[in-house]
Coordinates of C-alpha atoms in Angstrom, one line a residue:
M1 CA 122.6 90.0 134.0
D2 CA 122.4 90.4 137.8
L3 CA 118.9 91.2 139.6
D4 CA 120.3 95.1 140.2
T5 CA 121.4 95.6 136.5
A6 CA 117.9 94.4 135.3
K7 CA 116.2 96.7 137.6
R8 CA 118.4 99.7 136.9
R9 CA 118.0 99.2 133.3
A10 CA 113.9 98.5 133.5
S11 CA 113.9 102.2 135.7
Q12 CA 115.9 103.3 132.5
G13 CA 113.5 102.2 130.0
A14 CA 110.2 103.2 131.5
E15 CA 111.6 106.5 131.9
W16 CA 112.4 106.8 128.4
L17 CA 108.8 105.5 126.9
R18 CA 107.2 108.2 129.5
A19 CA 109.2 110.6 128.1
N20 CA 108.4 109.9 124.6
E21 CA 105.1 108.6 125.1
S22 CA 103.3 112.0 124.1
D23 CA 105.0 112.6 120.8
A24 CA 104.5 108.9 119.6
K25 CA 101.3 109.4 120.8
E26 CA 100.2 112.4 118.6
R27 CA 102.2 111.1 115.5
E28 CA 100.1 107.6 115.6
E29 CA 96.9 110.0 116.1
Y30 CA 97.7 112.4 113.0
V31 CA 98.1 109.2 110.7
R32 CA 94.6 107.8 112.2
G33 CA 92.9 111.5 111.7
K34 CA 92.6 112.2 115.3
Q35 CA 94.1 116.0 114.6
R36 CA 94.2 119.3 116.4
D37 CA 91.4 121.8 115.3
P38 CA 92.3 124.6 113.2
W39 CA 92.7 128.0 115.0
A40 CA 89.4 130.2 116.0
P41 CA 89.3 132.8 118.0
E42 CA 87.6 132.0 121.8
G43 CA 84.1 132.5 121.8
I44 CA 83.0 131.3 118.7
G45 CA 79.6 129.6 118.2
E46 CA 78.5 126.0 117.7
E47 CA 77.9 126.5 114.2
H48 CA 81.9 127.3 113.6
Q49 CA 82.7 124.9 115.9
E50 CA 81.1 122.0 113.6
L51 CA 83.1 123.5 110.4
R52 CA 86.1 123.1 112.1
K53 CA 85.4 119.6 112.5
Q54 CA 84.5 119.5 109.2
S55 CA 87.7 121.3 107.9
K56 CA 90.1 118.5 109.2
A57 CA 91.0 116.2 105.9
N58 CA 93.4 113.3 106.5
W59 CA 96.5 113.9 104.1
V60 CA 99.3 112.0 106.4
Q61 CA 97.6 108.8 106.2
L62 CA 98.1 109.0 102.6
A63 CA 101.6 109.8 103.1
V64 CA 102.2 106.7 105.5
F65 CA 100.4 104.1 103.4
A66 CA 101.0 105.0 99.7
P67 CA 104.5 103.6 99.9
I68 CA 103.8 100.5 102.3
Q69 CA 100.6 99.3 100.3
R70 CA 103.3 98.4 97.7
L71 CA 105.7 97.2 99.8
R72 CA 105.1 93.7 100.2
F73 CA 107.5 90.2 100.2
E74 CA 106.4 86.5 98.6
G75 CA 109.3 84.5 98.8
I76 CA 112.3 83.7 100.6
R77 CA 115.9 82.3 99.7
T78 CA 117.8 81.3 102.3
G79 CA 120.9 80.0 100.0
H80 CA 120.0 76.4 101.4
G81 CA 118.4 75.3 98.6
K82 CA 114.2 74.8 97.7
D83 CA 113.5 72.4 100.4
V84 CA 114.9 74.8 102.8
D85 CA 113.2 77.7 101.1
R86 CA 110.1 76.1 101.3
K87 CA 110.2 75.1 105.1
T88 CA 111.5 78.4 106.4
W89 CA 108.8 80.3 104.2
Q90 CA 106.1 78.0 106.0
N91 CA 107.2 78.4 109.3
F92 CA 108.5 81.4 109.5
W93 CA 106.3 83.5 107.5
A94 CA 103.2 81.9 107.3
A95 CA 103.0 80.6 110.5
N96 CA 103.5 84.1 112.0
R97 CA 100.8 85.7 109.9
L98 CA 103.2 87.9 108.6
E99 CA 101.7 88.1 105.1
A100 CA 99.1 91.0 106.7
R101 CA 101.5 91.6 110.1
Q102 CA 104.1 92.7 107.9
T103 CA 102.0 95.9 107.1
I104 CA 102.1 97.0 111.3
I105 CA 105.8 97.2 111.1
Y106 CA 106.2 99.1 107.7
E107 CA 103.4 101.7 109.3
S108 CA 105.1 102.0 112.5
M109 CA 108.6 102.7 110.1
M110 CA 106.9 105.5 108.5
T111 CA 105.3 106.8 111.7
H112 CA 107.9 107.1 114.1
G113 CA 110.8 106.2 111.9
R114 CA 111.3 102.5 113.1
G115 CA 109.7 99.4 113.0
I116 CA 110.3 96.6 115.8
T117 CA 110.1 92.7 115.1
G118 CA 110.2 90.6 118.2
V119 CA 111.2 87.1 118.1
W120 CA 111.0 84.2 120.7
T121 CA 110.9 80.6 121.4
N122 CA 107.4 78.6 121.1
D123 CA 106.6 76.3 123.8
K124 CA 103.9 74.9 121.8
D125 CA 105.8 74.2 118.4
S126 CA 109.4 74.6 118.9
T127 CA 109.8 74.5 115.1
R128 CA 107.7 77.5 114.5
P129 CA 109.1 80.4 117.1
L130 CA 107.2 83.5 117.6
V131 CA 107.6 86.6 115.6
R132 CA 105.7 89.8 116.4
P133 CA 105.3 93.3 115.6
Q134 CA 106.2 95.0 118.8
S135 CA 105.0 99.2 119.4
V136 CA 107.5 101.6 119.8
R137 CA 105.6 102.8 122.7
N138 CA 106.3 99.6 124.9
V139 CA 109.6 98.7 123.7
Y140 CA 112.6 100.5 124.3
L141 CA 115.8 99.8 122.8
H142 CA 119.2 100.3 124.3
P143 CA 122.3 100.8 121.5
D144 CA 125.6 99.4 122.2
P145 CA 128.2 102.3 123.3
E146 CA 130.8 101.1 121.2
D147 CA 128.4 100.1 117.8
P148 CA 125.4 101.9 118.0
F149 CA 123.8 99.2 115.0
E150 CA 124.0 96.8 117.7
L151 CA 121.6 96.5 120.9
D152 CA 123.2 96.3 124.1
Y153 CA 119.8 95.5 125.9
A154 CA 116.1 95.6 125.2
V155 CA 113.4 96.9 128.2
K156 CA 109.6 96.1 127.2
I157 CA 106.8 97.4 129.4
I158 CA 103.3 96.5 129.5
D159 CA 100.5 97.2 132.3
R160 CA 99.3 94.0 133.5
T161 CA 95.6 93.9 135.3
D162 CA 96.1 91.6 138.4
A163 CA 94.0 88.4 138.6
A164 CA 91.9 87.0 141.6
P165 CA 92.8 83.8 142.7
N166 CA 89.8 82.1 141.0
G167 CA 90.9 83.4 137.5
L168 CA 88.8 86.7 137.6
I169 CA 90.0 90.0 135.9
V170 CA 89.7 92.2 138.9
P171 CA 88.3 95.9 137.6
A172 CA 91.1 98.4 137.8
G173 CA 89.6 100.6 140.4
V174 CA 89.3 97.4 143.0
R175 CA 93.3 97.1 142.8
P176 CA 95.6 99.1 140.7
A177 CA 97.1 97.6 137.2
T178 CA 100.5 96.3 138.1
K179 CA 103.1 97.1 135.3
V180 CA 105.9 94.7 134.3
A181 CA 109.3 94.9 132.9
Y182 CA 110.9 92.3 130.9
V183 CA 114.4 93.1 130.5
Y184 CA 116.5 91.2 127.6
D185 CA 120.3 91.2 127.0
R186 CA 122.2 89.1 124.3
E187 CA 121.9 85.7 126.8
S188 CA 119.1 86.4 129.3
W189 CA 115.9 87.7 130.1
V190 CA 114.3 89.0 133.4
R191 CA 110.8 89.6 134.4
L192 CA 109.9 92.4 136.7
A193 CA 106.8 93.6 138.5
Y194 CA 106.5 97.1 139.5
E195 CA 104.9 97.0 142.9
G196 CA 105.1 99.4 145.9
G197 CA 107.2 101.9 143.9
A198 CA 109.8 99.5 143.4
W199 CA 110.8 96.6 140.6
V200 CA 110.6 92.8 142.2
F201 CA 111.9 89.7 140.4
E202 CA 109.4 87.2 138.9
V203 CA 111.1 85.1 136.8
G204 CA 114.3 84.8 134.4
G205 CA 116.5 82.5 132.6
E206 CA 118.6 82.2 129.4
H207 CA 118.0 82.4 125.6
P208 CA 119.3 80.9 122.8
L209 CA 119.1 83.8 120.5
K210 CA 122.8 85.0 121.2
Q211 CA 121.5 88.5 120.7
V212 CA 118.9 91.1 121.9
P213 CA 115.8 89.3 120.4
F214 CA 114.3 92.7 118.8
V215 CA 115.2 93.5 115.2
T216 CA 114.5 97.4 113.8
S217 CA 113.7 98.0 110.2
D218 CA 114.7 102.1 110.6
Y219 CA 113.7 104.8 108.2
R220 CA 117.1 106.8 106.9
P221 CA 119.1 106.3 110.0
N222 CA 122.2 108.6 110.9
A223 CA 126.1 107.5 111.6
N224 CA 125.0 107.0 115.1
S225 CA 121.9 104.9 114.7
E226 CA 119.4 107.7 115.2
I227 CA 116.1 107.8 113.7
F228 CA 113.7 110.6 112.9
S229 CA 110.2 110.4 112.1
P230 CA 108.9 111.2 108.3
V231 CA 105.4 111.7 110.2
A232 CA 106.8 114.7 112.4
P233 CA 107.8 117.2 109.8
L234 CA 104.1 116.8 108.1
I235 CA 102.0 117.4 110.9
P236 CA 102.8 121.4 110.6
Q237 CA 102.0 121.0 107.1
Q238 CA 98.9 119.2 108.0
D239 CA 97.3 121.8 110.4
A240 CA 97.8 124.5 107.8
I241 CA 95.8 122.8 105.3
N242 CA 93.0 122.4 107.7
T243 CA 93.2 126.1 108.6
I244 CA 93.0 126.7 104.4
R245 CA 89.8 124.5 104.5
F246 CA 88.4 125.9 107.6
N247 CA 88.9 129.5 106.3
M248 CA 87.2 128.1 103.3
L249 CA 84.3 126.8 104.6
L250 CA 83.6 130.0 106.4
A251 CA 84.2 132.0 103.6
M252 CA 81.3 129.7 101.7
Q253 CA 79.2 129.7 104.7
F254 CA 78.9 133.7 105.3
S255 CA 80.2 135.3 102.0
A256 CA 80.0 133.0 99.2
F257 CA 76.7 134.7 97.9
R258 CA 75.8 138.3 97.3
Q259 CA 74.4 140.0 100.6
R260 CA 71.6 143.0 100.8
V261 CA 73.0 145.9 103.1
V262 CA 71.0 148.7 104.8
T263 CA 72.6 151.7 106.4
G264 CA 71.2 154.6 108.3
F265 CA 68.0 152.8 109.3
D266 CA 67.1 152.7 112.9
P267 CA 64.4 149.8 113.5
V268 CA 63.6 150.9 117.1
M269 CA 60.3 152.1 116.8
R270 CA 59.7 155.6 118.9
D271 CA 56.8 157.8 119.7
E272 CA 55.7 161.6 119.0
S273 CA 58.5 162.8 121.2
G274 CA 61.3 160.6 120.2
Q275 CA 60.9 158.2 123.4
I276 CA 61.5 154.3 122.7
V277 CA 58.1 152.3 122.7
Y278 CA 58.9 149.1 124.6
K279 CA 57.0 145.7 124.7
K280 CA 53.7 145.7 127.1
N281 CA 52.0 143.1 128.9
P282 CA 48.2 142.2 127.7
D283 CA 47.5 144.3 131.6
G284 CA 49.4 147.2 129.9
S285 CA 52.3 147.1 132.4
T286 CA 56.2 147.1 130.4
F287 CA 57.1 143.6 129.3
R288 CA 60.6 142.4 130.7
T289 CA 62.9 139.5 130.1
P290 CA 63.6 137.0 133.0
E291 CA 67.2 139.3 133.6
G292 CA 65.1 142.4 133.9
R293 CA 65.6 144.1 130.5
M294 CA 62.9 145.6 128.5
V295 CA 62.0 144.9 125.1
P296 CA 62.2 147.8 122.1
L297 CA 59.3 147.3 119.3
L298 CA 61.0 147.4 116.4
N299 CA 59.4 148.8 112.9
D300 CA 59.1 146.2 110.0
F301 CA 62.1 145.0 108.0
G302 CA 59.9 143.8 105.2
R303 CA 61.4 140.9 103.6
A304 CA 63.2 140.9 99.8
A305 CA 61.4 139.3 97.1
V306 CA 60.8 139.5 93.2
D307 CA 57.3 141.0 93.4
R308 CA 58.0 143.1 96.8
M309 CA 59.4 146.4 97.5
L310 CA 62.1 147.4 100.6
V311 CA 60.7 151.2 102.0
F312 CA 62.9 152.6 104.5
N313 CA 61.9 155.5 107.0
G314 CA 64.7 158.1 107.1
D315 CA 66.4 160.1 104.8
Q316 CA 69.7 158.4 105.6
T317 CA 69.1 155.2 105.0
K318 CA 70.6 153.5 102.1
V319 CA 70.6 150.0 100.7
F320 CA 73.3 148.3 98.5
D321 CA 74.8 144.8 97.5
M322 CA 78.0 143.4 98.8
P323 CA 79.6 140.9 96.2
E324 CA 80.3 137.6 97.0
S325 CA 84.0 136.2 97.9
N326 CA 86.1 134.9 95.6
L327 CA 86.8 131.5 96.7
A328 CA 89.5 130.5 93.2
N329 CA 91.9 132.4 95.9
Y330 CA 91.2 129.7 98.4
V331 CA 91.2 126.5 96.1
T332 CA 95.0 128.1 94.9
M333 CA 96.1 128.0 97.8
L334 CA 94.8 124.8 99.3
T335 CA 96.3 123.0 96.1
E336 CA 99.5 125.0 96.2
F337 CA 99.6 123.8 100.0
L338 CA 98.8 120.4 99.0
T339 CA 101.4 120.2 96.4
Q340 CA 104.1 120.7 98.8
F341 CA 102.8 118.2 100.8
F342 CA 102.8 115.8 98.5
A343 CA 106.2 116.6 97.4
T344 CA 107.8 116.7 101.3
S345 CA 106.0 112.9 101.2
Q346 CA 107.4 111.8 98.2
V347 CA 103.7 111.1 97.5
P348 CA 103.2 111.2 93.6
P349 CA 100.5 113.8 91.9
Q350 CA 98.1 111.5 90.9
Y351 CA 96.7 110.6 94.2
L352 CA 95.2 114.4 93.8
L353 CA 92.8 112.9 91.0
S354 CA 92.0 116.3 89.8
R355 CA 95.3 117.1 88.6
M356 CA 95.9 114.2 85.9
A357 CA 93.6 112.3 83.9
N358 CA 93.7 110.3 80.9
L359 CA 97.0 109.0 81.3
S360 CA 99.0 106.0 79.7
G361 CA 100.9 103.1 82.1
D362 CA 103.9 104.8 80.7
A363 CA 102.8 108.3 82.3
I364 CA 101.7 107.4 85.2
S365 CA 105.1 105.3 86.1
G366 CA 107.0 108.5 85.1
A367 CA 104.7 110.4 87.3
E368 CA 105.5 107.7 90.0
S369 CA 109.3 108.4 89.8
T370 CA 109.8 109.7 93.4
L371 CA 107.5 107.0 94.8
T372 CA 109.3 104.4 93.2
S373 CA 112.9 105.5 94.4
L374 CA 111.0 105.9 98.0
L375 CA 109.9 102.6 97.6
G376 CA 113.1 101.0 96.5
E377 CA 114.7 103.0 99.8
L378 CA 112.3 101.5 102.1
K379 CA 112.7 97.8 100.7
R380 CA 116.3 98.0 101.2
Y381 CA 115.7 98.8 105.2
V382 CA 113.1 96.5 105.7
Q383 CA 115.5 93.6 103.8
E384 CA 117.9 94.0 106.1
G385 CA 115.4 93.8 108.9
W386 CA 113.7 90.4 107.9
V387 CA 117.1 88.7 107.3
E388 CA 118.4 89.5 110.8
T389 CA 114.9 88.7 112.0
A390 CA 115.1 85.0 110.1
T391 CA 118.8 84.8 111.7
L392 CA 117.0 84.8 115.4
W393 CA 113.8 83.0 114.2
S394 CA 116.8 79.9 112.8
R395 CA 118.6 80.0 116.1
A396 CA 115.6 79.6 118.1
A397 CA 114.2 76.7 116.0
G398 CA 117.6 74.9 116.2
M399 CA 118.1 75.3 112.6
K400 CA 121.1 76.4 110.6
E401 CA 121.6 79.9 110.0
P402 CA 120.8 81.6 106.6
D403 CA 123.6 82.7 104.5
P404 CA 124.2 86.7 105.0
D405 CA 123.2 86.9 101.4
M406 CA 119.7 85.6 102.3
E407 CA 116.9 88.0 100.3
L408 CA 113.1 88.0 100.8
L409 CA 111.6 88.6 97.4
A410 CA 109.5 91.5 97.2
A411 CA 106.4 91.9 95.0
D412 CA 106.8 94.0 91.9
M413 CA 104.2 97.0 92.6
E414 CA 104.8 99.4 90.1
V415 CA 102.9 100.4 87.6
K416 CA 102.8 98.7 84.5
S417 CA 100.5 96.9 81.6
F418 CA 99.8 93.2 81.8
G419 CA 100.6 92.9 78.6
Q420 CA 104.2 94.3 79.0
I421 CA 104.5 92.1 81.5
V422 CA 103.9 88.9 79.4
D423 CA 105.7 90.0 76.9
G424 CA 109.0 90.6 78.6
I425 CA 108.7 87.3 80.3
Q426 CA 108.2 85.4 77.1
K427 CA 111.0 87.0 75.5
L428 CA 113.5 86.2 78.5
I429 CA 112.4 82.7 78.4
T430 CA 113.0 82.3 74.5
T431 CA 116.8 83.7 75.1
G432 CA 117.5 81.0 77.8
F433 CA 116.3 82.8 81.3
P434 CA 115.1 80.4 83.7
R435 CA 111.6 79.7 83.5
R436 CA 110.8 79.9 87.2
G437 CA 112.8 83.0 87.5
A438 CA 110.9 84.5 84.7
W439 CA 107.6 83.3 86.7
E440 CA 108.2 84.8 89.9
M441 CA 108.2 88.4 88.0
I442 CA 104.5 87.9 87.5
P443 CA 102.3 90.2 89.8
G444 CA 101.0 88.7 92.6
A445 CA 103.2 85.8 92.1
N446 CA 104.4 83.8 95.3
Q447 CA 106.8 80.8 96.1
A448 CA 103.9 78.6 97.0
K449 CA 102.2 79.8 93.5
V450 CA 105.2 79.4 91.5
D451 CA 106.0 75.8 92.9
R452 CA 102.4 75.3 91.5
W453 CA 103.0 76.3 88.2
E454 CA 106.2 74.6 87.9
Q455 CA 104.4 71.2 89.1
L456 CA 101.6 72.0 86.4
A457 CA 104.0 72.5 83.8
Q458 CA 106.0 69.5 84.5
D459 CA 102.5 67.4 84.3
E460 CA 101.6 68.9 80.8
L461 CA 105.1 68.0 79.6
K462 CA 104.4 64.4 80.4
D463 CA 101.3 64.7 79.0
D464 CA 102.5 65.9 75.6
I465 CA 105.2 63.3 75.8
A466 CA 103.1 60.4 76.8
R467 CA 100.8 61.3 73.6
L468 CA 103.6 61.3 71.4
V469 CA 104.9 57.9 72.7
K470 CA 101.6 56.8 72.0
E471 CA 101.3 58.0 68.7
E472 CA 104.6 56.3 67.6
M473 CA 104.5 52.9 69.1
P474 CA 103.8 49.7 66.6
D475 CA 100.5 48.4 66.8
G476 CA 100.2 45.7 69.4
D477 CA 103.4 46.6 71.4
D478 CA 102.8 47.2 75.0
L479 CA 101.9 50.8 76.0
P480 CA 103.5 52.4 78.8
D481 CA 100.6 53.1 81.6
S482 CA 102.2 56.1 83.1
R483 CA 103.4 59.3 82.4
D484 CA 106.6 58.9 83.8
T485 CA 107.3 55.6 82.2
A486 CA 106.3 57.7 78.5
L487 CA 108.7 60.5 79.6
Q488 CA 111.7 57.4 79.9
L489 CA 110.6 55.5 77.0
A490 CA 110.5 59.0 74.8
T491 CA 114.0 59.7 72.7
P492 CA 116.1 63.0 73.4
D493 CA 114.4 64.5 70.5
R494 CA 110.8 63.8 71.2
R495 CA 111.1 65.4 74.3
L496 CA 112.9 68.2 72.8
D497 CA 109.9 68.7 70.6
A498 CA 107.6 68.1 73.4
A499 CA 108.8 70.7 75.7
I500 CA 109.0 73.2 72.7
Q501 CA 105.2 72.4 71.9

């Protein structure tokens, strides 16, 4: 990649990221709960403004995190044996803290339609290359014109604050931050700094990854590898729900109770000639406000109470009650809008706890069928992404690449009773199903735990065999001094008996 090409690609990537910045930021803010206030006419008071703030309930976050909370991987199969699997899991997954950081990629996929993972060599430890989640607001990925599912090049834009010669960070007001672009293709990379309105070369070189070092996990891409955000269609629905809640709060504040109304009553005090009587100062002069207005005196309205009677002057005065508003209509509409929101986002109804109660595990599992289908779909998307990530990681580490049918072992997060799981595992083992494969089905099991369980099972088997051998050895004979020796002395029949026990 020559310098002119790198500069052109950096400019194109920076322009694309700038054009999509506002939409991406809005989606992230809606997920985090920073949403637009419900509509209200201009000039509303402070009390109404407070109700607008209270009316916002963040349902978008539930739609994003409900599926990814159940999306977790706990093991890996490279196709090269258990030792390679264990080493890859330790250096690839555990060393990069992906047990927790994997959620960042899934959140980006559910928010923007794309999760991005970056892979790069590790100068400190070549056996543990770096794997990091990336932000769609910082990384531009340009597809290959001939194959849109392959990347032609990538540009990562960051703002780097210049450092003074002594190493201290210079405040932004003293020296502006420098925009830096990292441009990658299949063989090389270049770092450019944006200074004086132009891109300036800083450093560059080749890399061993044989492809652009970014991997995508896309949500329902089309044939052109175009992505669509799952959150975007939920934003208008979230605004509508907030508006309903705002109107409900207004009704609760001002019309949720019976109100007494008086008509035909003039509270302004008048003299015998019918002229308005105004407030006086102690010296007898007419009182005026700072704006110069005179203040009329008002007749006593009276105070409503159980032991009081309200009496008003004038034969046209009428007193009556206005009934309270029926808030059930608001509740019905809010529930209907929430149901549509849940259906659109494939969130099961039990997340709205008032809709379901006293249900068995089977009933809840059936209610979660749509979420289970979505979760299975997401697993396929991220599985392909992790396989490609592991391939790049192996190249960066100088290791043999995993087989194309490599897979990550996803945790089973479906709703089941533990008794059902144990009963099913026991039946599988009795039919000859491998014990290790059955143990991997236990909730929370990962490769490290299964390895430990397998070792414990072998130790217990050796203890049982050693005990049987000691029981059958003639008195005076030398007894084996270790479990391994006892295991060698035991007959095949005794080994089988011990294994069954």
